[in-house]
Short mmCIF file of C-alpha atoms in Angstrom, two decimals:
data_model
loop_
_atom_site.label_atom_id
_atom_site.label_comp_id
_atom_site.label_asym_id
_atom_site.label_seq_id
_atom_site.Cartn_x
_atom_site.Cartn_y
_atom_site.Cartn_z
CA MET A 1 -0.02 -0.13 0.16
CA MET A 2 2.84 2.34 0.86
CA LEU A 3 4.65 1.40 -2.30
CA LYS A 4 1.32 2.27 -4.32
CA CYS A 5 1.01 5.44 -2.58
CA ARG A 6 4.70 6.44 -3.47
CA MET A 7 4.19 5.68 -7.23
CA MET A 8 1.08 7.71 -7.17
CA LYS A 9 2.99 10.65 -5.82
CA TRP A 10 5.74 10.11 -8.42
CA MET A 11 3.53 9.81 -11.21
CA ALA A 12 1.63 13.20 -10.31
CA GLY A 13 5.25 14.95 -9.83
CA MET A 14 5.57 13.79 -13.12
CA LEU A 15 2.34 15.02 -14.87
CA LEU A 16 3.10 18.38 -13.16
CA CYS A 17 6.46 18.75 -14.30
CA THR A 18 5.44 17.89 -17.69
CA GLY A 19 2.85 20.75 -17.68
CA ILE A 20 5.38 23.38 -16.90
CA VAL A 21 7.41 25.23 -19.41
CA PHE A 22 11.33 25.39 -18.50
CA SER A 23 12.23 28.83 -17.31
CA ALA A 24 15.22 30.37 -19.06
CA GLY A 25 17.69 29.80 -16.35
CA ALA A 26 16.85 26.15 -15.45
CA GLU A 27 19.69 23.70 -14.88
CA ASP A 28 20.15 20.99 -17.34
CA PRO A 29 19.28 17.68 -16.04
CA ALA A 30 22.40 15.86 -17.18
CA GLY A 31 24.36 18.50 -15.35
CA VAL A 32 23.07 17.16 -11.93
CA ARG A 33 22.76 13.52 -13.11
CA ASP A 34 25.86 12.55 -10.81
CA THR A 35 24.43 14.13 -7.47
CA LEU A 36 20.90 12.12 -7.99
CA ARG A 37 22.17 8.90 -6.82
CA ALA A 38 23.09 10.39 -3.31
CA GLU A 39 19.85 12.48 -3.01
CA GLN A 40 17.84 9.47 -3.88
CA ALA A 41 19.56 7.69 -0.95
CA ASP A 42 18.75 10.71 1.29
CA THR A 43 15.06 10.41 0.08
CA LEU A 44 14.71 6.85 0.59
CA GLN A 45 16.32 7.08 4.10
CA ALA A 46 13.72 9.50 5.06
CA GLU A 47 11.11 7.47 3.48
CA ARG A 48 11.95 4.53 5.86
CA ALA A 49 11.90 6.76 8.82
CA GLU A 50 8.53 8.15 8.18
CA GLN A 51 7.43 4.42 7.89
CA VAL A 52 8.57 3.48 10.97
CA GLU A 53 7.06 6.54 12.70
CA ARG A 54 3.80 5.73 11.26
CA ALA A 55 4.10 1.95 12.09
CA ASP A 56 4.79 3.17 16.00
CA SER A 57 1.81 5.61 16.05
CA THR A 58 -0.99 3.81 14.17
CA ASP A 59 -0.25 0.00 15.40
CA ALA A 60 -3.45 -0.56 17.27
CA PRO A 61 -2.86 -3.16 19.87
CA ALA A 62 -5.53 -5.71 20.72
CA GLY A 63 -7.89 -5.22 23.64
CA LYS A 64 -8.13 -1.37 23.30
CA VAL A 65 -10.66 0.22 25.65
CA GLU A 66 -12.20 3.39 24.36
CA ILE A 67 -13.95 5.89 26.93
CA ASN A 68 -15.59 9.26 27.08
CA LEU A 69 -15.32 11.90 29.44
CA GLU A 70 -18.16 10.60 31.51
CA GLN A 71 -17.07 7.19 31.51
CA ALA A 72 -13.34 8.36 32.65
CA LEU A 73 -15.16 10.35 35.34
CA ALA A 74 -17.23 7.27 36.62
CA ILE A 75 -13.99 5.01 36.64
CA ALA A 76 -12.13 7.56 38.64
CA LEU A 77 -14.76 8.25 41.24
CA SER A 78 -15.15 4.35 41.97
CA ASP A 79 -11.75 3.24 41.74
CA ASN A 80 -9.35 6.22 42.79
CA PRO A 81 -7.76 5.71 46.27
CA THR A 82 -8.13 9.21 47.24
CA ILE A 83 -11.92 9.02 46.83
CA ILE A 84 -11.90 5.65 48.58
CA VAL A 85 -9.91 6.96 51.89
CA ALA A 86 -12.38 9.91 51.81
CA GLY A 87 -15.21 7.46 52.13
CA MET A 88 -13.52 5.48 54.74
CA GLU A 89 -12.87 8.77 56.70
CA ILE A 90 -16.73 9.25 56.65
CA GLU A 91 -17.35 6.00 58.19
CA LEU A 92 -14.68 6.57 60.77
CA LYS A 93 -16.24 10.03 62.05
CA LYS A 94 -19.88 7.93 62.25
CA GLU A 95 -18.21 5.35 64.26
CA ALA A 96 -16.98 8.20 66.55
CA ASN A 97 -20.67 9.51 66.51
CA ARG A 98 -22.08 6.09 67.60
CA GLU A 99 -19.27 5.93 70.40
CA ALA A 100 -20.64 9.44 71.75
CA TYR A 101 -24.00 8.11 71.70
CA ALA A 102 -23.01 4.98 73.65
CA GLY A 103 -22.43 7.23 76.67
CA LEU A 104 -26.07 7.68 77.09
CA PHE A 105 -26.56 4.03 77.78
CA PRO A 106 -26.09 2.18 81.11
CA ASP A 107 -22.73 0.63 81.98
CA VAL A 108 -23.20 -2.86 83.35
CA SER A 109 -20.47 -5.03 84.40
CA LEU A 110 -19.74 -8.30 86.53
CA SER A 111 -17.25 -8.33 89.22
CA GLY A 112 -15.62 -10.69 91.54
CA SER A 113 -13.07 -10.61 94.08
CA TYR A 114 -11.04 -13.09 96.32
CA SER A 115 -9.03 -12.23 99.23
CA ARG A 116 -6.68 -14.31 101.64
CA THR A 117 -6.07 -13.09 104.93
CA LEU A 118 -2.54 -13.58 106.12
CA LYS A 119 -2.65 -12.25 109.70
CA LYS A 120 -6.34 -11.70 111.20
CA GLN A 121 -7.02 -8.34 112.99
CA THR A 122 -6.87 -8.73 116.57
CA MET A 123 -9.22 -6.90 119.20
CA VAL A 124 -8.59 -6.25 122.73
CA MET A 125 -11.82 -6.12 125.10
CA ASP A 126 -12.03 -5.62 128.60
CA PHE A 127 -14.05 -8.02 130.64
CA ASN A 128 -14.47 -7.19 134.38
CA GLY A 129 -11.10 -5.67 134.42
CA GLN A 130 -9.26 -8.05 132.52
CA SER A 131 -8.26 -7.75 129.00
CA GLN A 132 -8.97 -10.04 126.44
CA SER A 133 -7.53 -10.17 122.87
CA ILE A 134 -9.84 -11.71 120.09
CA GLN A 135 -9.07 -12.30 116.37
CA ILE A 136 -11.68 -11.49 114.12
CA GLY A 137 -12.20 -12.34 110.39
CA THR A 138 -11.87 -15.75 108.30
CA ASP A 139 -9.09 -16.68 106.10
CA ASN A 140 -11.01 -16.75 103.16
CA SER A 141 -13.29 -13.88 101.56
CA TYR A 142 -15.12 -14.09 98.38
CA SER A 143 -17.32 -11.47 96.87
CA GLY A 144 -19.12 -11.28 93.16
CA GLY A 145 -21.93 -9.41 91.73
CA LEU A 146 -23.64 -7.04 89.20
CA ALA A 147 -22.90 -3.30 89.02
CA VAL A 148 -24.80 -0.66 86.79
CA SER A 149 -24.10 2.89 86.40
CA LEU A 150 -26.28 5.34 84.24
CA PRO A 151 -25.69 9.21 83.52
CA VAL A 152 -28.71 11.00 84.43
CA PHE A 153 -27.80 14.47 83.73
CA ALA A 154 -24.46 14.93 81.95
CA PRO A 155 -24.29 18.35 79.93
CA ALA A 156 -20.80 17.36 78.53
CA LEU A 157 -21.84 14.32 76.99
CA TYR A 158 -24.73 16.03 75.24
CA ARG A 159 -22.62 18.85 73.73
CA SER A 160 -20.08 15.92 72.93
CA ILE A 161 -22.86 14.43 70.69
CA ASN A 162 -23.58 17.30 68.84
CA LEU A 163 -19.84 18.09 68.21
CA THR A 164 -19.67 14.60 66.81
CA LYS A 165 -22.65 15.16 64.84
CA SER A 166 -21.02 18.08 62.97
CA ASP A 167 -17.77 16.38 62.86
CA VAL A 168 -19.57 13.75 60.39
CA GLU A 169 -21.22 16.74 58.42
CA LEU A 170 -17.50 18.05 58.12
CA ALA A 171 -16.04 14.65 56.81
CA VAL A 172 -18.85 14.59 54.40
CA GLU A 173 -17.79 17.84 52.88
CA LYS A 174 -14.58 17.04 52.82
CA SER A 175 -15.49 14.08 50.79
CA ARG A 176 -17.38 16.20 48.56
CA SER A 177 -14.43 18.38 48.27
CA SER A 178 -12.05 15.58 47.45
CA ARG A 179 -14.73 14.26 44.64
CA LEU A 180 -14.72 17.98 43.38
CA GLY A 181 -10.81 17.84 43.21
CA MET A 182 -10.93 14.61 41.36
CA ILE A 183 -13.52 15.51 38.56
CA ASN A 184 -11.58 18.66 38.07
CA GLN A 185 -8.24 16.72 37.64
CA VAL A 186 -9.60 14.10 35.51
CA THR A 187 -11.37 16.61 33.28
CA LYS A 188 -8.52 18.66 32.78
CA ALA A 189 -6.20 15.37 32.12
CA TYR A 190 -8.94 14.13 29.62
CA TYR A 191 -8.91 17.34 27.83
CA GLN A 192 -4.76 17.34 27.99
CA LEU A 193 -4.94 14.21 26.39
CA LEU A 194 -7.30 15.54 23.71
CA LEU A 195 -4.94 18.43 23.26
CA ALA A 196 -2.00 16.14 22.63
CA GLN A 197 -3.81 13.91 20.03
CA ASP A 198 -5.08 16.91 18.08
CA SER A 199 -1.55 18.41 18.27
CA TYR A 200 0.16 15.26 17.12
CA ASP A 201 -2.43 14.90 14.39
CA VAL A 202 -1.71 18.48 13.09
CA LEU A 203 2.06 18.03 13.19
CA LEU A 204 1.74 14.67 11.53
CA LYS A 205 -0.27 15.95 8.72
CA SER A 206 2.25 19.03 8.20
CA TYR A 207 5.24 16.49 8.21
CA ARG A 208 3.36 14.56 5.55
CA GLN A 209 2.56 17.62 3.46
CA ALA A 210 6.10 18.64 3.80
CA GLU A 211 7.08 15.29 2.65
CA ALA A 212 4.64 15.52 -0.24
CA ASN A 213 5.94 18.71 -1.02
CA PHE A 214 9.48 17.34 -0.93
CA ASN A 215 8.74 14.50 -3.31
CA VAL A 216 7.28 17.24 -5.95
CA VAL A 217 10.19 19.36 -5.58
CA ASN A 218 12.51 16.49 -5.81
CA GLU A 219 10.94 15.39 -9.09
CA MET A 220 11.12 18.83 -10.53
CA PHE A 221 14.60 19.25 -9.57
CA LYS A 222 15.33 15.76 -11.36
CA GLN A 223 13.68 17.52 -14.60
CA GLY A 224 15.65 20.57 -14.11
CA LEU A 225 12.74 22.90 -13.34
CA VAL A 226 13.76 24.17 -10.07
CA SER A 227 17.26 24.98 -8.46
CA GLU A 228 19.03 22.71 -5.74
CA TYR A 229 18.43 25.46 -3.40
CA ASP A 230 14.55 24.71 -3.50
CA LYS A 231 15.20 20.98 -3.13
CA ILE A 232 17.48 21.46 -0.11
CA ARG A 233 14.69 23.86 1.48
CA ALA A 234 12.16 21.17 1.08
CA ASP A 235 14.49 18.63 2.46
CA VAL A 236 15.10 20.83 5.70
CA GLN A 237 11.50 21.33 6.08
CA VAL A 238 10.75 17.67 6.25
CA ARG A 239 13.69 17.27 8.72
CA SER A 240 12.85 19.95 10.99
CA LEU A 241 9.37 18.67 11.47
CA THR A 242 10.57 15.31 12.74
CA PRO A 243 11.34 16.19 16.19
CA ASN A 244 8.48 17.89 16.62
CA VAL A 245 6.18 14.83 15.66
CA VAL A 246 8.48 12.67 17.85
CA SER A 247 7.92 15.15 20.99
CA ALA A 248 3.98 15.22 20.26
CA ARG A 249 3.93 11.94 20.22
CA ASN A 250 5.69 11.29 23.55
CA GLY A 251 3.41 13.97 24.64
CA VAL A 252 0.35 11.58 23.96
CA ASN A 253 1.82 8.89 25.57
CA LEU A 254 2.62 10.95 28.87
CA ALA A 255 -0.95 12.43 28.89
CA LYS A 256 -2.25 8.99 28.65
CA LEU A 257 -0.28 7.77 31.41
CA GLN A 258 -1.42 10.58 33.73
CA LEU A 259 -5.07 10.01 33.02
CA LYS A 260 -4.59 6.53 34.08
CA VAL A 261 -3.06 7.48 37.31
CA LEU A 262 -6.20 9.62 38.21
CA MET A 263 -8.33 7.02 37.04
CA GLY A 264 -6.80 4.32 39.19
CA ILE A 265 -6.35 1.75 36.56
CA ASP A 266 -3.46 -0.30 35.47
CA ARG A 267 -0.79 1.42 32.87
CA ASP A 268 -0.77 -1.67 30.84
CA ILE A 269 -4.44 -1.14 29.71
CA GLN A 270 -4.64 0.29 26.24
CA LEU A 271 -6.64 3.41 26.57
CA GLU A 272 -8.15 5.34 23.79
CA ILE A 273 -10.39 8.41 24.08
CA VAL A 274 -13.28 9.31 22.00
CA GLY A 275 -13.45 12.57 19.95
CA ASN A 276 -11.47 15.59 19.62
CA LEU A 277 -11.24 19.33 20.78
CA LYS A 278 -13.41 20.41 17.92
CA ASP A 279 -16.52 18.45 19.12
CA TYR A 280 -16.38 20.80 22.11
CA GLU A 281 -17.01 23.77 19.97
CA GLU A 282 -20.69 23.77 19.77
CA LYS A 283 -21.00 23.13 23.69
CA LEU A 284 -18.51 26.07 24.24
CA PHE A 285 -20.73 28.68 22.64
CA GLU A 286 -24.00 27.23 24.15
CA ASN A 287 -22.26 27.91 27.46
CA GLU A 288 -21.66 31.49 26.47
CA LEU A 289 -25.41 31.84 25.59
CA ASN A 290 -26.65 30.44 28.90
CA ASN A 291 -25.60 33.14 31.13
CA LYS A 292 -25.81 31.82 34.68
CA ASN A 293 -25.97 33.72 37.96
CA TYR A 294 -22.83 32.30 39.37
CA SER A 295 -22.96 32.06 43.37
CA LEU A 296 -20.45 30.51 45.79
CA ASP A 297 -23.28 28.75 47.92
CA GLY A 298 -21.75 25.34 46.83
CA ASN A 299 -18.19 26.26 47.26
CA SER A 300 -16.41 23.61 49.38
CA ASP A 301 -13.87 25.69 51.03
CA LEU A 302 -16.66 27.96 52.31
CA ARG A 303 -18.93 25.15 53.42
CA GLN A 304 -15.88 23.46 55.54
CA MET A 305 -15.25 26.80 56.98
CA ASP A 306 -19.14 27.29 58.02
CA LEU A 307 -19.00 23.82 59.69
CA ASN A 308 -15.66 24.67 61.62
CA ALA A 309 -17.62 27.67 62.82
CA VAL A 310 -20.42 25.48 64.13
CA MET A 311 -17.90 23.15 65.67
CA LEU A 312 -16.08 26.07 67.49
CA LYS A 313 -19.56 27.27 68.67
CA GLN A 314 -20.37 23.76 69.91
CA ASN A 315 -16.92 23.49 71.68
CA LEU A 316 -17.39 26.76 73.28
CA GLU A 317 -20.41 25.56 74.76
CA LEU A 318 -18.75 22.32 75.65
CA GLN A 319 -16.46 24.26 77.73
CA LYS A 320 -19.13 26.03 79.67
CA THR A 321 -20.49 22.66 80.84
CA ASN A 322 -17.59 22.82 83.19
CA TYR A 323 -19.47 25.05 85.31
CA MET A 324 -22.74 22.89 85.20
CA PRO A 325 -23.43 19.78 87.78
CA THR A 326 -23.52 16.23 86.68
CA LEU A 327 -25.61 13.67 88.37
CA GLY A 328 -25.27 9.72 88.04
CA ALA A 329 -27.29 6.93 89.38
CA SER A 330 -25.58 3.42 90.29
CA PHE A 331 -26.90 -0.08 91.22
CA ASN A 332 -25.31 -3.01 92.66
CA TYR A 333 -26.45 -6.74 93.70
CA MET A 334 -23.56 -8.57 95.45
CA TYR A 335 -22.83 -11.94 96.83
CA THR A 336 -20.42 -12.58 99.80
CA SER A 337 -18.69 -15.63 101.32
CA LEU A 338 -16.33 -15.60 104.52
CA ASN A 339 -14.89 -19.12 105.14
CA ASN A 340 -11.69 -20.45 106.57
CA ASP A 341 -11.58 -23.62 104.24
CA PHE A 342 -11.82 -24.05 100.66
CA LYS A 343 -15.07 -26.49 100.23
CA VAL A 344 -16.68 -24.29 98.24
CA SER A 345 -19.69 -26.55 97.77
CA HIS A 346 -20.49 -25.95 101.60
CA TYR A 347 -19.90 -22.30 101.39
CA ASN A 348 -22.82 -19.86 102.26
CA TRP A 349 -23.24 -17.07 99.99
CA PHE A 350 -25.24 -13.90 101.26
CA PRO A 351 -26.33 -11.27 98.73
CA TYR A 352 -26.78 -7.76 99.43
CA SER A 353 -27.86 -4.77 96.77
CA SER A 354 -27.77 -1.20 96.82
CA ILE A 355 -29.04 1.69 94.80
CA GLY A 356 -27.83 5.41 94.70
CA LEU A 357 -27.29 8.74 93.03
CA SER A 358 -24.34 10.75 92.96
CA LEU A 359 -23.95 14.70 92.24
CA THR A 360 -21.02 16.69 91.15
CA VAL A 361 -21.19 20.33 91.53
CA PRO A 362 -17.87 22.16 90.17
CA LEU A 363 -16.89 24.99 92.25
CA PHE A 364 -13.66 26.19 90.77
CA ARG A 365 -11.71 25.17 88.02
CA ALA A 366 -8.86 27.67 86.79
CA SER A 367 -8.55 26.20 83.26
CA THR A 368 -11.97 26.60 81.86
CA VAL A 369 -11.76 30.48 81.48
CA PRO A 370 -8.54 30.30 79.35
CA LYS A 371 -10.11 27.41 77.30
CA ILE A 372 -13.46 29.63 76.77
CA ARG A 373 -11.36 32.74 75.90
CA GLN A 374 -9.48 30.59 73.07
CA ALA A 375 -12.56 29.04 71.59
CA GLY A 376 -13.76 32.75 71.05
CA ILE A 377 -10.60 33.97 69.28
CA ARG A 378 -10.51 31.02 67.15
CA LEU A 379 -14.00 31.96 65.97
CA ARG A 380 -13.14 35.41 65.37
CA GLN A 381 -10.05 34.38 63.52
CA LEU A 382 -12.45 32.03 61.48
CA GLU A 383 -14.85 34.62 60.39
CA GLU A 384 -11.96 36.83 59.35
CA THR A 385 -10.39 34.10 57.11
CA ARG A 386 -13.93 33.35 55.76
CA GLN A 387 -14.32 36.97 54.44
CA ASN A 388 -10.91 36.88 52.84
CA THR A 389 -11.42 33.67 51.39
CA GLU A 390 -14.63 34.40 49.75
CA ARG A 391 -13.19 37.67 48.38
CA MET A 392 -10.43 35.59 46.70
CA LEU A 393 -13.01 33.16 45.42
CA ASN A 394 -15.01 36.00 43.73
CA MET A 395 -11.83 37.14 42.22
CA GLN A 396 -11.03 33.58 40.65
CA VAL A 397 -14.39 33.13 39.36
CA GLN A 398 -14.30 36.69 37.62
CA SER A 399 -10.77 35.73 36.13
CA PHE A 400 -12.15 32.26 34.95
CA LEU A 401 -15.03 33.88 33.28
CA ASN A 402 -12.82 36.42 31.60
CA SER A 403 -10.44 33.46 30.43
CA MET A 404 -13.65 31.81 29.09
CA THR A 405 -14.73 34.69 27.13
CA ALA A 406 -11.11 35.46 25.71
CA SER A 407 -10.97 31.88 24.60
CA ALA A 408 -14.10 31.82 22.97
CA GLU A 409 -13.37 34.81 21.09
CA GLN A 410 -9.94 33.27 20.16
CA VAL A 411 -11.87 30.25 18.96
CA LEU A 412 -13.80 32.20 16.49
CA SER A 413 -10.92 34.11 15.23
CA ASN A 414 -8.63 31.20 14.98
CA ARG A 415 -11.37 29.25 13.25
CA GLU A 416 -11.57 31.79 10.52
CA SER A 417 -7.61 31.96 10.47
CA ILE A 418 -7.52 28.40 9.88
CA LEU A 419 -9.91 28.68 6.35
CA GLN A 420 -7.60 31.91 5.32
CA ALA A 421 -4.32 29.57 5.94
CA GLU A 422 -5.60 26.77 4.27
CA LYS A 423 -6.54 29.08 1.24
CA GLY A 424 -3.16 30.52 1.30
CA ARG A 425 -1.34 27.21 1.14
CA LEU A 426 -3.45 26.26 -1.91
CA ILE A 427 -2.50 29.50 -3.44
CA ALA A 428 1.19 29.04 -2.56
CA GLN A 429 1.19 25.54 -4.06
CA LYS A 430 -0.35 26.61 -7.26
CA ARG A 431 1.93 29.32 -7.64
CA TYR A 432 5.11 27.15 -6.97
CA GLU A 433 3.89 24.54 -9.46
CA VAL A 434 3.59 27.24 -12.26
CA GLY A 435 6.83 28.98 -11.68
CA LYS A 436 5.30 32.15 -9.99
CA GLY A 437 5.94 31.60 -6.31
CA THR A 438 9.19 30.51 -4.29
CA ILE A 439 9.81 27.54 -2.21
CA LEU A 440 10.08 30.00 0.94
CA GLU A 441 6.37 30.94 0.26
CA LEU A 442 5.38 27.28 0.11
CA ASN A 443 7.06 26.48 3.44
CA ASP A 444 5.59 29.85 5.21
CA SER A 445 2.28 29.00 4.06
CA GLU A 446 2.60 25.41 5.46
CA VAL A 447 4.09 26.82 8.64
CA ALA A 448 1.04 29.42 9.11
CA LEU A 449 -1.30 26.76 8.66
CA THR A 450 0.14 24.32 11.19
CA GLN A 451 0.44 27.29 13.76
CA THR A 452 -3.18 28.35 13.36
CA GLN A 453 -4.31 24.78 13.87
CA LEU A 454 -2.16 24.55 16.93
CA THR A 455 -3.62 27.72 18.34
CA TYR A 456 -6.95 27.01 17.76
CA ASN A 457 -6.69 23.78 19.60
CA GLN A 458 -5.25 25.39 22.29
CA SER A 459 -7.86 28.05 22.54
CA VAL A 460 -10.55 25.65 22.83
CA PHE A 461 -8.41 23.76 25.32
CA ASP A 462 -8.20 26.98 27.43
CA TYR A 463 -11.63 27.43 27.42
CA LEU A 464 -12.54 23.98 28.80
CA THR A 465 -9.82 24.01 31.52
CA ALA A 466 -11.19 27.40 32.65
CA LYS A 467 -14.80 26.03 32.77
CA ALA A 468 -13.57 23.16 34.81
CA ASP A 469 -11.89 25.49 37.40
CA LEU A 470 -14.71 27.54 37.40
CA GLU A 471 -17.05 24.42 38.13
CA GLN A 472 -14.67 23.52 40.88
CA VAL A 473 -14.76 26.72 42.70
CA LEU A 474 -18.71 26.74 42.44
CA GLY A 475 -18.92 23.32 43.78
CA TYR A 476 -20.66 21.82 40.87
CA ASP A 477 -20.59 18.34 41.55
CA ASP A 478 -23.14 16.89 39.23
CA ALA A 479 -20.50 16.19 36.31
CA VAL A 480 -21.32 12.40 36.85
CA LYS A 481 -24.97 11.19 37.30
#
């Protein structure tokens, strides 16, 4: 197939050459016959290099996975370790909340004890003027039973429960922030891969066009229709594009690897994405027409600050409970046995039970006042920080909107520039074929077209990335339904 294409290009060059009138100052074909062999060898070497390049870039490995942006986001949000860890953090905070609630339930315990008397207690008593010593107690003492305690009024416990509830809400919001960050990273990585692929396609197309121009110029040189300088310039143009094509191909591979890492998939999986940047042009202008009232109500940073403020207030109330009394209830049901031997089966066990209330009233605790003051200072600090953060976020929103507007205008301008550049290249080709133009004009027209196409892709990419950053700041987390 490649040989067939080469033959068609050669025949087209021959037809063009035969239709052109020799200029007065053209070189004699017989005069350059000795140099043609070396030049043909260079041409064949360049053709082989191109074949290797095309084989590397177009070989389609088996088992490729094609995905779009929505599928990439869905995979990332389900398999990325960051999202998984954030979900685990929520479960951890929920368990802490259950632990706080457990303080409302009674504590029930079974207890048992055994003691061996090494030396019994001696008591001296006076009987009719005579003192008499008596040893009291037994050698073995056993006790065991049930103990129950229950908080009746515990203000600190109630405040702690409310604090853990807010901590769970904060963990959920942090998980949402991680989700928003992952959506932003995956979206931008996806767009980066689109940009890399589109840039590679543009450069590869430019390389092939430069090679086609070289083939035409080379055939015209063989016929003595153009100077050797034109052939050298065409050859240099082809060779100068080769590093750019190789670099662009490496950029595609690197962008794919980055997207795989964010998606949490194995690097050996052959990943291909659907579409190109031009597919987003219509959505681009739809977003410009749909002017929205941008609000920071969904911003995760502000939400976290609001939850932190709630927790600081709750912590302040918790510190104030140090001035409040606590009341607890207790119940005990025990069995005891006192014996001098180890005949357990003959022991007599005697039960006893009790119920009681314990009231604790704090009178003075010096550390409470500084803690209350510290909580108040932290709360005021957070309020100032929130105001400054909100101003900075409003500035970022306006900056992203300005970038989107500028990029949209650039897309319109660059699209028209591509049409003009394509027309200019066609004119330059015709002028050169009829001998009215120079090789410099032909190369310049090709460079202008390539640069315009790259600029167009970059402007679409800039708009999409600015839009992704804007959605992250505004807290749009509905990217994946």
